[in-house]
mmCIF file of N, CA and C in Angstrom:
data_model
loop_
_atom_site.group_PDB
_atom_site.id
_atom_site.type_symbol
_atom_site.label_atom_id
_atom_site.label_comp_id
_atom_site.label_asym_id
_atom_site.label_seq_id
_atom_site.Cartn_x
_atom_site.Cartn_y
_atom_site.Cartn_z
ATOM 1 N N GLN F 423 0.837 -1.186 0.000
ATOM 2 C CA GLN F 423 0.000 0.000 0.000
ATOM 3 C C GLN F 423 0.881 1.248 0.000
ATOM 4 N N VAL F 424 0.574 2.179 -0.883
ATOM 5 C CA VAL F 424 1.310 3.429 -0.971
ATOM 6 C C VAL F 424 0.481 4.524 -0.317
ATOM 7 N N ARG F 425 1.121 5.288 0.534
ATOM 8 C CA ARG F 425 0.444 6.395 1.206
ATOM 9 C C ARG F 425 1.123 7.690 0.830
ATOM 10 N N MET F 426 0.302 8.701 0.470
ATOM 11 C CA MET F 426 0.798 10.003 0.052
ATOM 12 C C MET F 426 0.435 11.023 1.124
ATOM 13 N N THR F 427 1.401 11.828 1.544
ATOM 14 C CA THR F 427 1.158 12.822 2.579
ATOM 15 C C THR F 427 1.649 14.184 2.114
ATOM 16 N N GLU F 428 0.699 15.116 1.946
ATOM 17 C CA GLU F 428 1.047 16.473 1.532
ATOM 18 C C GLU F 428 1.279 17.369 2.739
ATOM 19 N N SER F 429 2.057 18.423 2.540
ATOM 20 C CA SER F 429 2.266 19.443 3.558
ATOM 21 C C SER F 429 2.658 20.737 2.868
ATOM 22 N N GLY F 430 2.589 21.832 3.612
ATOM 23 C CA GLY F 430 3.060 23.101 3.100
ATOM 24 C C GLY F 430 1.987 24.069 2.649
ATOM 25 N N GLY F 431 0.749 23.679 2.692
ATOM 26 C CA GLY F 431 -0.298 24.601 2.305
ATOM 27 C C GLY F 431 -0.484 25.693 3.340
ATOM 28 N N GLY F 432 -1.324 26.666 3.017
ATOM 29 C CA GLY F 432 -1.584 27.746 3.953
ATOM 30 C C GLY F 432 -2.126 28.962 3.242
ATOM 31 N N LEU F 433 -1.930 30.091 3.885
ATOM 32 C CA LEU F 433 -2.441 31.360 3.385
ATOM 33 C C LEU F 433 -1.283 32.195 2.856
ATOM 34 N N ALA F 434 -1.470 32.787 1.679
ATOM 35 C CA ALA F 434 -0.474 33.665 1.090
ATOM 36 C C ALA F 434 -1.172 34.858 0.463
ATOM 37 N N GLN F 435 -0.454 35.931 0.331
ATOM 38 C CA GLN F 435 -0.985 37.099 -0.364
ATOM 39 C C GLN F 435 -0.702 36.978 -1.852
ATOM 40 N N ALA F 436 -1.497 37.641 -2.637
ATOM 41 C CA ALA F 436 -1.259 37.661 -4.080
ATOM 42 C C ALA F 436 0.158 38.176 -4.347
ATOM 43 N N GLY F 437 0.846 37.467 -5.239
ATOM 44 C CA GLY F 437 2.236 37.798 -5.532
ATOM 45 C C GLY F 437 3.237 37.061 -4.675
ATOM 46 N N GLY F 438 2.740 36.392 -3.644
ATOM 47 C CA GLY F 438 3.614 35.664 -2.739
ATOM 48 C C GLY F 438 3.926 34.269 -3.224
ATOM 49 N N SER F 439 4.556 33.496 -2.324
ATOM 50 C CA SER F 439 5.005 32.149 -2.679
ATOM 51 C C SER F 439 4.652 31.150 -1.582
ATOM 52 N N LEU F 440 4.475 29.923 -1.995
ATOM 53 C CA LEU F 440 4.331 28.787 -1.093
ATOM 54 C C LEU F 440 5.030 27.589 -1.712
ATOM 55 N N ARG F 441 5.473 26.677 -0.861
ATOM 56 C CA ARG F 441 6.079 25.449 -1.355
ATOM 57 C C ARG F 441 5.351 24.254 -0.742
ATOM 58 N N LEU F 442 4.823 23.413 -1.603
ATOM 59 C CA LEU F 442 4.146 22.197 -1.166
ATOM 60 C C LEU F 442 5.098 21.010 -1.268
ATOM 61 N N SER F 443 4.929 20.080 -0.348
ATOM 62 C CA SER F 443 5.700 18.831 -0.371
ATOM 63 C C SER F 443 4.735 17.664 -0.319
ATOM 64 N N CYS F 444 5.161 16.562 -0.895
ATOM 65 C CA CYS F 444 4.354 15.346 -0.841
ATOM 66 C C CYS F 444 5.296 14.152 -0.779
ATOM 67 N N ALA F 445 5.190 13.404 0.309
ATOM 68 C CA ALA F 445 6.022 12.223 0.492
ATOM 69 C C ALA F 445 5.187 10.962 0.274
ATOM 70 N N ALA F 446 5.757 10.043 -0.474
ATOM 71 C CA ALA F 446 5.106 8.761 -0.718
ATOM 72 C C ALA F 446 5.774 7.697 0.138
ATOM 73 N N SER F 447 5.003 7.029 0.973
ATOM 74 C CA SER F 447 5.538 5.941 1.788
ATOM 75 C C SER F 447 5.048 4.611 1.249
ATOM 76 N N GLY F 448 5.825 3.551 1.486
ATOM 77 C CA GLY F 448 5.496 2.259 0.907
ATOM 78 C C GLY F 448 6.300 2.023 -0.354
ATOM 79 N N ARG F 449 6.248 0.818 -0.851
ATOM 80 C CA ARG F 449 7.056 0.463 -2.006
ATOM 81 C C ARG F 449 6.349 0.847 -3.294
ATOM 82 N N ILE F 450 7.076 1.544 -4.160
ATOM 83 C CA ILE F 450 6.582 1.877 -5.496
ATOM 84 C C ILE F 450 7.484 1.169 -6.491
ATOM 85 N N PHE F 451 6.913 0.262 -7.252
ATOM 86 C CA PHE F 451 7.682 -0.559 -8.182
ATOM 87 C C PHE F 451 7.637 0.025 -9.583
ATOM 88 N N GLY F 452 8.798 0.067 -10.203
ATOM 89 C CA GLY F 452 8.859 0.465 -11.595
ATOM 90 C C GLY F 452 8.899 1.963 -11.775
ATOM 91 N N PRO F 453 9.099 2.413 -12.994
ATOM 92 C CA PRO F 453 9.053 3.850 -13.280
ATOM 93 C C PRO F 453 7.683 4.424 -12.928
ATOM 94 N N TYR F 454 7.675 5.595 -12.390
ATOM 95 C CA TYR F 454 6.411 6.214 -12.019
ATOM 96 C C TYR F 454 6.518 7.723 -12.211
ATOM 97 N N TYR F 455 5.399 8.365 -12.088
ATOM 98 C CA TYR F 455 5.310 9.810 -12.191
ATOM 99 C C TYR F 455 4.543 10.311 -10.969
ATOM 100 N N MET F 456 4.885 11.499 -10.538
ATOM 101 C CA MET F 456 4.136 12.129 -9.453
ATOM 102 C C MET F 456 3.561 13.437 -9.948
ATOM 103 N N GLY F 457 2.322 13.663 -9.613
ATOM 104 C CA GLY F 457 1.640 14.839 -10.126
ATOM 105 C C GLY F 457 0.941 15.628 -9.039
ATOM 106 N N TRP F 458 0.595 16.857 -9.387
ATOM 107 C CA TRP F 458 -0.203 17.732 -8.520
ATOM 108 C C TRP F 458 -1.481 18.126 -9.261
ATOM 109 N N PHE F 459 -2.567 18.065 -8.544
ATOM 110 C CA PHE F 459 -3.864 18.527 -9.027
ATOM 111 C C PHE F 459 -4.399 19.523 -8.015
ATOM 112 N N ARG F 460 -5.404 20.263 -8.412
ATOM 113 C CA ARG F 460 -6.073 21.157 -7.474
ATOM 114 C C ARG F 460 -7.564 21.168 -7.757
ATOM 115 N N GLN F 461 -8.300 21.455 -6.685
ATOM 116 C CA GLN F 461 -9.755 21.471 -6.797
ATOM 117 C C GLN F 461 -10.307 22.621 -5.977
ATOM 118 N N ALA F 462 -10.944 23.546 -6.668
ATOM 119 C CA ALA F 462 -11.616 24.662 -6.019
ATOM 120 C C ALA F 462 -13.054 24.256 -5.725
ATOM 121 N N PRO F 463 -13.719 24.939 -4.788
ATOM 122 C CA PRO F 463 -15.095 24.593 -4.455
ATOM 123 C C PRO F 463 -15.994 24.584 -5.697
ATOM 124 N N SER F 464 -16.813 23.588 -5.805
ATOM 125 C CA SER F 464 -17.791 23.430 -6.884
ATOM 126 C C SER F 464 -17.142 23.229 -8.253
ATOM 127 N N GLU F 465 -15.863 22.920 -8.284
ATOM 128 C CA GLU F 465 -15.184 22.680 -9.553
ATOM 129 C C GLU F 465 -14.599 21.265 -9.569
ATOM 130 N N GLU F 466 -14.303 20.776 -10.764
ATOM 131 C CA GLU F 466 -13.678 19.468 -10.884
ATOM 132 C C GLU F 466 -12.188 19.577 -10.567
ATOM 133 N N ARG F 467 -11.608 18.429 -10.276
ATOM 134 C CA ARG F 467 -10.184 18.388 -9.989
ATOM 135 C C ARG F 467 -9.398 18.618 -11.286
ATOM 136 N N LYS F 468 -8.421 19.527 -11.222
ATOM 137 C CA LYS F 468 -7.701 19.922 -12.424
ATOM 138 C C LYS F 468 -6.201 19.677 -12.293
ATOM 139 N N PHE F 469 -5.595 19.299 -13.388
ATOM 140 C CA PHE F 469 -4.168 19.046 -13.444
ATOM 141 C C PHE F 469 -3.385 20.338 -13.238
ATOM 142 N N VAL F 470 -2.279 20.233 -12.488
ATOM 143 C CA VAL F 470 -1.392 21.361 -12.265
ATOM 144 C C VAL F 470 0.000 21.073 -12.856
ATOM 145 N N ALA F 471 0.617 19.970 -12.425
ATOM 146 C CA ALA F 471 1.977 19.661 -12.882
ATOM 147 C C ALA F 471 2.258 18.182 -12.631
ATOM 148 N N ASP F 472 3.269 17.682 -13.347
ATOM 149 C CA ASP F 472 3.607 16.264 -13.292
ATOM 150 C C ASP F 472 5.099 16.128 -13.549
ATOM 151 N N ILE F 473 5.730 15.114 -12.915
ATOM 152 C CA ILE F 473 7.167 14.908 -13.107
ATOM 153 C C ILE F 473 7.470 13.427 -13.094
ATOM 154 N N SER F 474 8.428 13.025 -13.903
ATOM 155 C CA SER F 474 8.855 11.630 -13.915
ATOM 156 C C SER F 474 9.716 11.342 -12.687
ATOM 157 N N TRP F 475 9.847 10.056 -12.356
ATOM 158 C CA TRP F 475 10.579 9.688 -11.149
ATOM 159 C C TRP F 475 12.037 10.139 -11.202
ATOM 160 N N SER F 476 12.591 10.232 -12.423
ATOM 161 C CA SER F 476 13.978 10.661 -12.588
ATOM 162 C C SER F 476 14.119 12.172 -12.565
ATOM 163 N N GLY F 477 12.992 12.859 -12.697
ATOM 164 C CA GLY F 477 13.020 14.316 -12.774
ATOM 165 C C GLY F 477 13.297 14.852 -14.155
ATOM 166 N N SER F 478 13.442 13.985 -15.139
ATOM 167 C CA SER F 478 13.849 14.427 -16.467
ATOM 168 C C SER F 478 12.697 14.969 -17.305
ATOM 169 N N THR F 479 11.480 14.620 -16.927
ATOM 170 C CA THR F 479 10.306 15.040 -17.709
ATOM 171 C C THR F 479 9.309 15.747 -16.802
ATOM 172 N N THR F 480 8.895 16.933 -17.226
ATOM 173 C CA THR F 480 7.880 17.681 -16.482
ATOM 174 C C THR F 480 6.813 18.193 -17.448
ATOM 175 N N ASP F 481 5.624 18.356 -16.913
ATOM 176 C CA ASP F 481 4.510 18.943 -17.657
ATOM 177 C C ASP F 481 3.761 19.888 -16.737
ATOM 178 N N TYR F 482 3.215 20.954 -17.331
ATOM 179 C CA TYR F 482 2.510 21.957 -16.546
ATOM 180 C C TYR F 482 1.210 22.351 -17.237
ATOM 181 N N ALA F 483 0.237 22.709 -16.430
ATOM 182 C CA ALA F 483 -0.958 23.340 -16.965
ATOM 183 C C ALA F 483 -0.583 24.743 -17.438
ATOM 184 N N ASP F 484 -1.245 25.202 -18.487
ATOM 185 C CA ASP F 484 -0.937 26.528 -19.023
ATOM 186 C C ASP F 484 -1.104 27.616 -17.969
ATOM 187 N N SER F 485 -2.057 27.416 -17.077
ATOM 188 C CA SER F 485 -2.371 28.444 -16.084
ATOM 189 C C SER F 485 -1.253 28.655 -15.067
ATOM 190 N N VAL F 486 -0.313 27.712 -14.950
ATOM 191 C CA VAL F 486 0.747 27.846 -13.950
ATOM 192 C C VAL F 486 2.135 27.915 -14.562
ATOM 193 N N LYS F 487 2.249 27.749 -15.861
ATOM 194 C CA LYS F 487 3.574 27.796 -16.513
ATOM 195 C C LYS F 487 4.267 29.117 -16.223
ATOM 196 N N GLY F 488 5.545 29.024 -15.875
ATOM 197 C CA GLY F 488 6.321 30.212 -15.573
ATOM 198 C C GLY F 488 6.174 30.698 -14.145
ATOM 199 N N ARG F 489 5.209 30.146 -13.408
ATOM 200 C CA ARG F 489 5.010 30.555 -12.009
ATOM 201 C C ARG F 489 5.279 29.409 -11.034
ATOM 202 N N PHE F 490 4.906 28.215 -11.422
ATOM 203 C CA PHE F 490 5.072 27.039 -10.562
ATOM 204 C C PHE F 490 6.213 26.175 -11.095
ATOM 205 N N ALA F 491 6.890 25.488 -10.180
ATOM 206 C CA ALA F 491 7.950 24.569 -10.566
ATOM 207 C C ALA F 491 7.833 23.288 -9.754
ATOM 208 N N ILE F 492 7.802 22.159 -10.456
ATOM 209 C CA ILE F 492 7.728 20.860 -9.798
ATOM 210 C C ILE F 492 9.118 20.233 -9.783
ATOM 211 N N SER F 493 9.450 19.571 -8.694
ATOM 212 C CA SER F 493 10.746 18.908 -8.586
ATOM 213 C C SER F 493 10.575 17.622 -7.787
ATOM 214 N N MET F 494 11.581 16.767 -7.895
ATOM 215 C CA MET F 494 11.477 15.432 -7.302
ATOM 216 C C MET F 494 12.766 15.064 -6.594
ATOM 217 N N ASP F 495 12.618 14.484 -5.408
ATOM 218 C CA ASP F 495 13.740 13.830 -4.735
ATOM 219 C C ASP F 495 13.389 12.355 -4.690
ATOM 220 N N ASN F 496 13.870 11.597 -5.677
ATOM 221 C CA ASN F 496 13.408 10.213 -5.749
ATOM 222 C C ASN F 496 14.040 9.332 -4.690
ATOM 223 N N ALA F 497 15.128 9.784 -4.068
ATOM 224 C CA ALA F 497 15.686 9.029 -2.951
ATOM 225 C C ALA F 497 14.735 9.048 -1.756
ATOM 226 N N LYS F 498 13.955 10.110 -1.677
ATOM 227 C CA LYS F 498 12.994 10.265 -0.583
ATOM 228 C C LYS F 498 11.565 10.012 -1.032
ATOM 229 N N ASN F 499 11.367 9.684 -2.324
ATOM 230 C CA ASN F 499 10.010 9.545 -2.880
ATOM 231 C C ASN F 499 9.174 10.772 -2.540
ATOM 232 N N THR F 500 9.756 11.929 -2.705
ATOM 233 C CA THR F 500 9.087 13.177 -2.357
ATOM 234 C C THR F 500 9.051 14.107 -3.560
ATOM 235 N N VAL F 501 7.907 14.701 -3.779
ATOM 236 C CA VAL F 501 7.738 15.672 -4.849
ATOM 237 C C VAL F 501 7.404 17.022 -4.230
ATOM 238 N N TYR F 502 7.890 18.085 -4.865
ATOM 239 C CA TYR F 502 7.690 19.443 -4.377
ATOM 240 C C TYR F 502 6.989 20.271 -5.452
ATOM 241 N N LEU F 503 6.246 21.255 -4.998
ATOM 242 C CA LEU F 503 5.648 22.216 -5.915
ATOM 243 C C LEU F 503 5.941 23.606 -5.371
ATOM 244 N N GLN F 504 6.859 24.301 -6.033
ATOM 245 C CA GLN F 504 7.172 25.672 -5.670
ATOM 246 C C GLN F 504 6.215 26.585 -6.426
ATOM 247 N N MET F 505 5.443 27.352 -5.682
ATOM 248 C CA MET F 505 4.431 28.206 -6.279
ATOM 249 C C MET F 505 4.804 29.657 -6.040
ATOM 250 N N ASN F 506 5.101 30.373 -7.115
ATOM 251 C CA ASN F 506 5.468 31.777 -7.043
ATOM 252 C C ASN F 506 4.425 32.642 -7.746
ATOM 253 N N SER F 507 4.490 33.926 -7.508
ATOM 254 C CA SER F 507 3.549 34.875 -8.139
ATOM 255 C C SER F 507 2.116 34.379 -8.004
ATOM 256 N N LEU F 508 1.756 33.994 -6.804
ATOM 257 C CA LEU F 508 0.429 33.420 -6.573
ATOM 258 C C LEU F 508 -0.675 34.421 -6.871
ATOM 259 N N LYS F 509 -1.783 33.887 -7.350
ATOM 260 C CA LYS F 509 -2.964 34.668 -7.687
ATOM 261 C C LYS F 509 -4.150 34.144 -6.887
ATOM 262 N N PRO F 510 -5.157 34.984 -6.643
ATOM 263 C CA PRO F 510 -6.342 34.489 -5.926
ATOM 264 C C PRO F 510 -6.964 33.276 -6.602
ATOM 265 N N GLU F 511 -6.891 33.189 -7.907
ATOM 266 C CA GLU F 511 -7.470 32.039 -8.616
ATOM 267 C C GLU F 511 -6.687 30.753 -8.412
ATOM 268 N N ASP F 512 -5.538 30.820 -7.728
ATOM 269 C CA ASP F 512 -4.806 29.609 -7.365
ATOM 270 C C ASP F 512 -5.372 28.971 -6.094
ATOM 271 N N THR F 513 -6.303 29.637 -5.457
ATOM 272 C CA THR F 513 -6.914 29.110 -4.239
ATOM 273 C C THR F 513 -7.637 27.805 -4.532
ATOM 274 N N ALA F 514 -7.279 26.766 -3.796
ATOM 275 C CA ALA F 514 -7.861 25.438 -4.003
ATOM 276 C C ALA F 514 -7.261 24.472 -2.991
ATOM 277 N N VAL F 515 -7.829 23.274 -2.947
ATOM 278 C CA VAL F 515 -7.179 22.170 -2.254
ATOM 279 C C VAL F 515 -6.243 21.500 -3.268
ATOM 280 N N TYR F 516 -5.002 21.339 -2.878
ATOM 281 C CA TYR F 516 -3.990 20.753 -3.755
ATOM 282 C C TYR F 516 -3.742 19.302 -3.348
ATOM 283 N N TYR F 517 -3.760 18.423 -4.343
ATOM 284 C CA TYR F 517 -3.561 16.993 -4.122
ATOM 285 C C TYR F 517 -2.339 16.506 -4.891
ATOM 286 N N CYS F 518 -1.571 15.614 -4.279
ATOM 287 C CA CYS F 518 -0.521 14.935 -5.025
ATOM 288 C C CYS F 518 -0.975 13.505 -5.309
ATOM 289 N N ALA F 519 -0.377 12.923 -6.333
ATOM 290 C CA ALA F 519 -0.798 11.595 -6.760
ATOM 291 C C ALA F 519 0.323 10.905 -7.523
ATOM 292 N N VAL F 520 0.216 9.590 -7.630
ATOM 293 C CA VAL F 520 1.201 8.768 -8.346
ATOM 294 C C VAL F 520 0.522 8.039 -9.501
ATOM 295 N N ARG F 521 1.170 8.040 -10.654
ATOM 296 C CA ARG F 521 0.674 7.247 -11.788
ATOM 297 C C ARG F 521 1.815 6.430 -12.373
ATOM 298 N N PHE F 522 1.473 5.395 -13.084
ATOM 299 C CA PHE F 522 2.466 4.542 -13.734
ATOM 300 C C PHE F 522 2.372 4.607 -15.257
ATOM 301 N N ARG F 523 1.227 5.055 -15.752
ATOM 302 C CA ARG F 523 1.012 5.150 -17.194
ATOM 303 C C ARG F 523 -0.164 6.066 -17.425
ATOM 304 N N GLY F 524 -0.455 6.314 -18.720
ATOM 305 C CA GLY F 524 -1.660 7.064 -19.050
ATOM 306 C C GLY F 524 -1.421 8.551 -19.201
ATOM 307 N N ASP F 525 -2.496 9.239 -19.470
ATOM 308 C CA ASP F 525 -2.513 10.681 -19.698
ATOM 309 C C ASP F 525 -2.192 11.416 -18.412
ATOM 310 N N TYR F 526 -1.149 12.235 -18.431
ATOM 311 C CA TYR F 526 -0.713 12.913 -17.210
ATOM 312 C C TYR F 526 -1.750 13.900 -16.678
ATOM 313 N N SER F 527 -2.615 14.385 -17.556
ATOM 314 C CA SER F 527 -3.571 15.406 -17.135
ATOM 315 C C SER F 527 -4.903 14.834 -16.649
ATOM 316 N N ALA F 528 -5.060 13.525 -16.738
ATOM 317 C CA ALA F 528 -6.330 12.898 -16.358
ATOM 318 C C ALA F 528 -6.243 12.310 -14.963
ATOM 319 N N PRO F 529 -7.114 12.744 -14.056
ATOM 320 C CA PRO F 529 -7.101 12.170 -12.705
ATOM 321 C C PRO F 529 -7.231 10.648 -12.698
ATOM 322 N N SER F 530 -7.944 10.110 -13.659
ATOM 323 C CA SER F 530 -8.166 8.654 -13.706
ATOM 324 C C SER F 530 -6.879 7.875 -13.974
ATOM 325 N N SER F 531 -5.826 8.559 -14.434
ATOM 326 C CA SER F 531 -4.541 7.887 -14.698
ATOM 327 C C SER F 531 -3.754 7.618 -13.415
ATOM 328 N N TYR F 532 -4.140 8.236 -12.318
ATOM 329 C CA TYR F 532 -3.360 8.198 -11.084
ATOM 330 C C TYR F 532 -3.912 7.148 -10.130
ATOM 331 N N ALA F 533 -2.983 6.356 -9.562
ATOM 332 C CA ALA F 533 -3.374 5.217 -8.747
ATOM 333 C C ALA F 533 -3.488 5.551 -7.261
ATOM 334 N N TYR F 534 -2.671 6.435 -6.779
ATOM 335 C CA TYR F 534 -2.652 6.762 -5.355
ATOM 336 C C TYR F 534 -2.752 8.276 -5.176
ATOM 337 N N TRP F 535 -3.498 8.692 -4.150
ATOM 338 C CA TRP F 535 -3.750 10.104 -3.895
ATOM 339 C C TRP F 535 -3.488 10.439 -2.442
ATOM 340 N N GLY F 536 -3.063 11.693 -2.226
ATOM 341 C CA GLY F 536 -2.977 12.207 -0.876
ATOM 342 C C GLY F 536 -4.313 12.762 -0.427
ATOM 343 N N GLN F 537 -4.348 13.253 0.797
ATOM 344 C CA GLN F 537 -5.599 13.753 1.371
ATOM 345 C C GLN F 537 -5.863 15.210 1.009
ATOM 346 N N GLY F 538 -4.856 15.887 0.476
ATOM 347 C CA GLY F 538 -5.027 17.267 0.061
ATOM 348 C C GLY F 538 -4.557 18.267 1.093
ATOM 349 N N THR F 539 -4.126 19.428 0.608
ATOM 350 C CA THR F 539 -3.711 20.524 1.482
ATOM 351 C C THR F 539 -4.277 21.822 0.916
ATOM 352 N N GLN F 540 -4.840 22.645 1.791
ATOM 353 C CA GLN F 540 -5.516 23.875 1.365
ATOM 354 C C GLN F 540 -4.502 24.977 1.091
ATOM 355 N N VAL F 541 -4.672 25.630 -0.044
ATOM 356 C CA VAL F 541 -3.912 26.828 -0.387
ATOM 357 C C VAL F 541 -4.912 27.952 -0.604
ATOM 358 N N THR F 542 -4.735 29.047 0.124
ATOM 359 C CA THR F 542 -5.615 30.197 0.006
ATOM 360 C C THR F 542 -4.776 31.423 -0.306
ATOM 361 N N VAL F 543 -5.128 32.114 -1.389
ATOM 362 C CA VAL F 543 -4.393 33.303 -1.807
ATOM 363 C C VAL F 543 -5.332 34.496 -1.699
ATOM 364 N N SER F 544 -4.946 35.458 -0.905
ATOM 365 C CA SER F 544 -5.778 36.646 -0.706
ATOM 366 C C SER F 544 -5.319 37.765 -1.632
ATOM 367 N N SER F 545 -6.281 38.572 -2.041
ATOM 368 C CA SER F 545 -5.973 39.662 -2.976
ATOM 369 C C SER F 545 -5.528 40.906 -2.227
#
């Protein structure tokens, strides 16, 4: 069983920064990818960023390109999301997840999920 634990959420002002972390415990076999999604109230869960286990491949949603950066410490099975130039529209619950195959932007591609961490950006 793989368990995902997020941390680092909180309150930030517009233009500020936050860094999210997500540690995966348990054995993960084979090449994998770790991703971040977010879900605002009354909205569907949306893709934010994704990274390969080696860190060599990353993908971003257009809405966060140039502002957010995903990174991986595969020795620790931990993924980070550095969020800069935050906007009020970035307010959401942020989830990390693990996938082994499939479309990086589709929640259904991910096998394991964390419980989520709230990010609130004030204007």
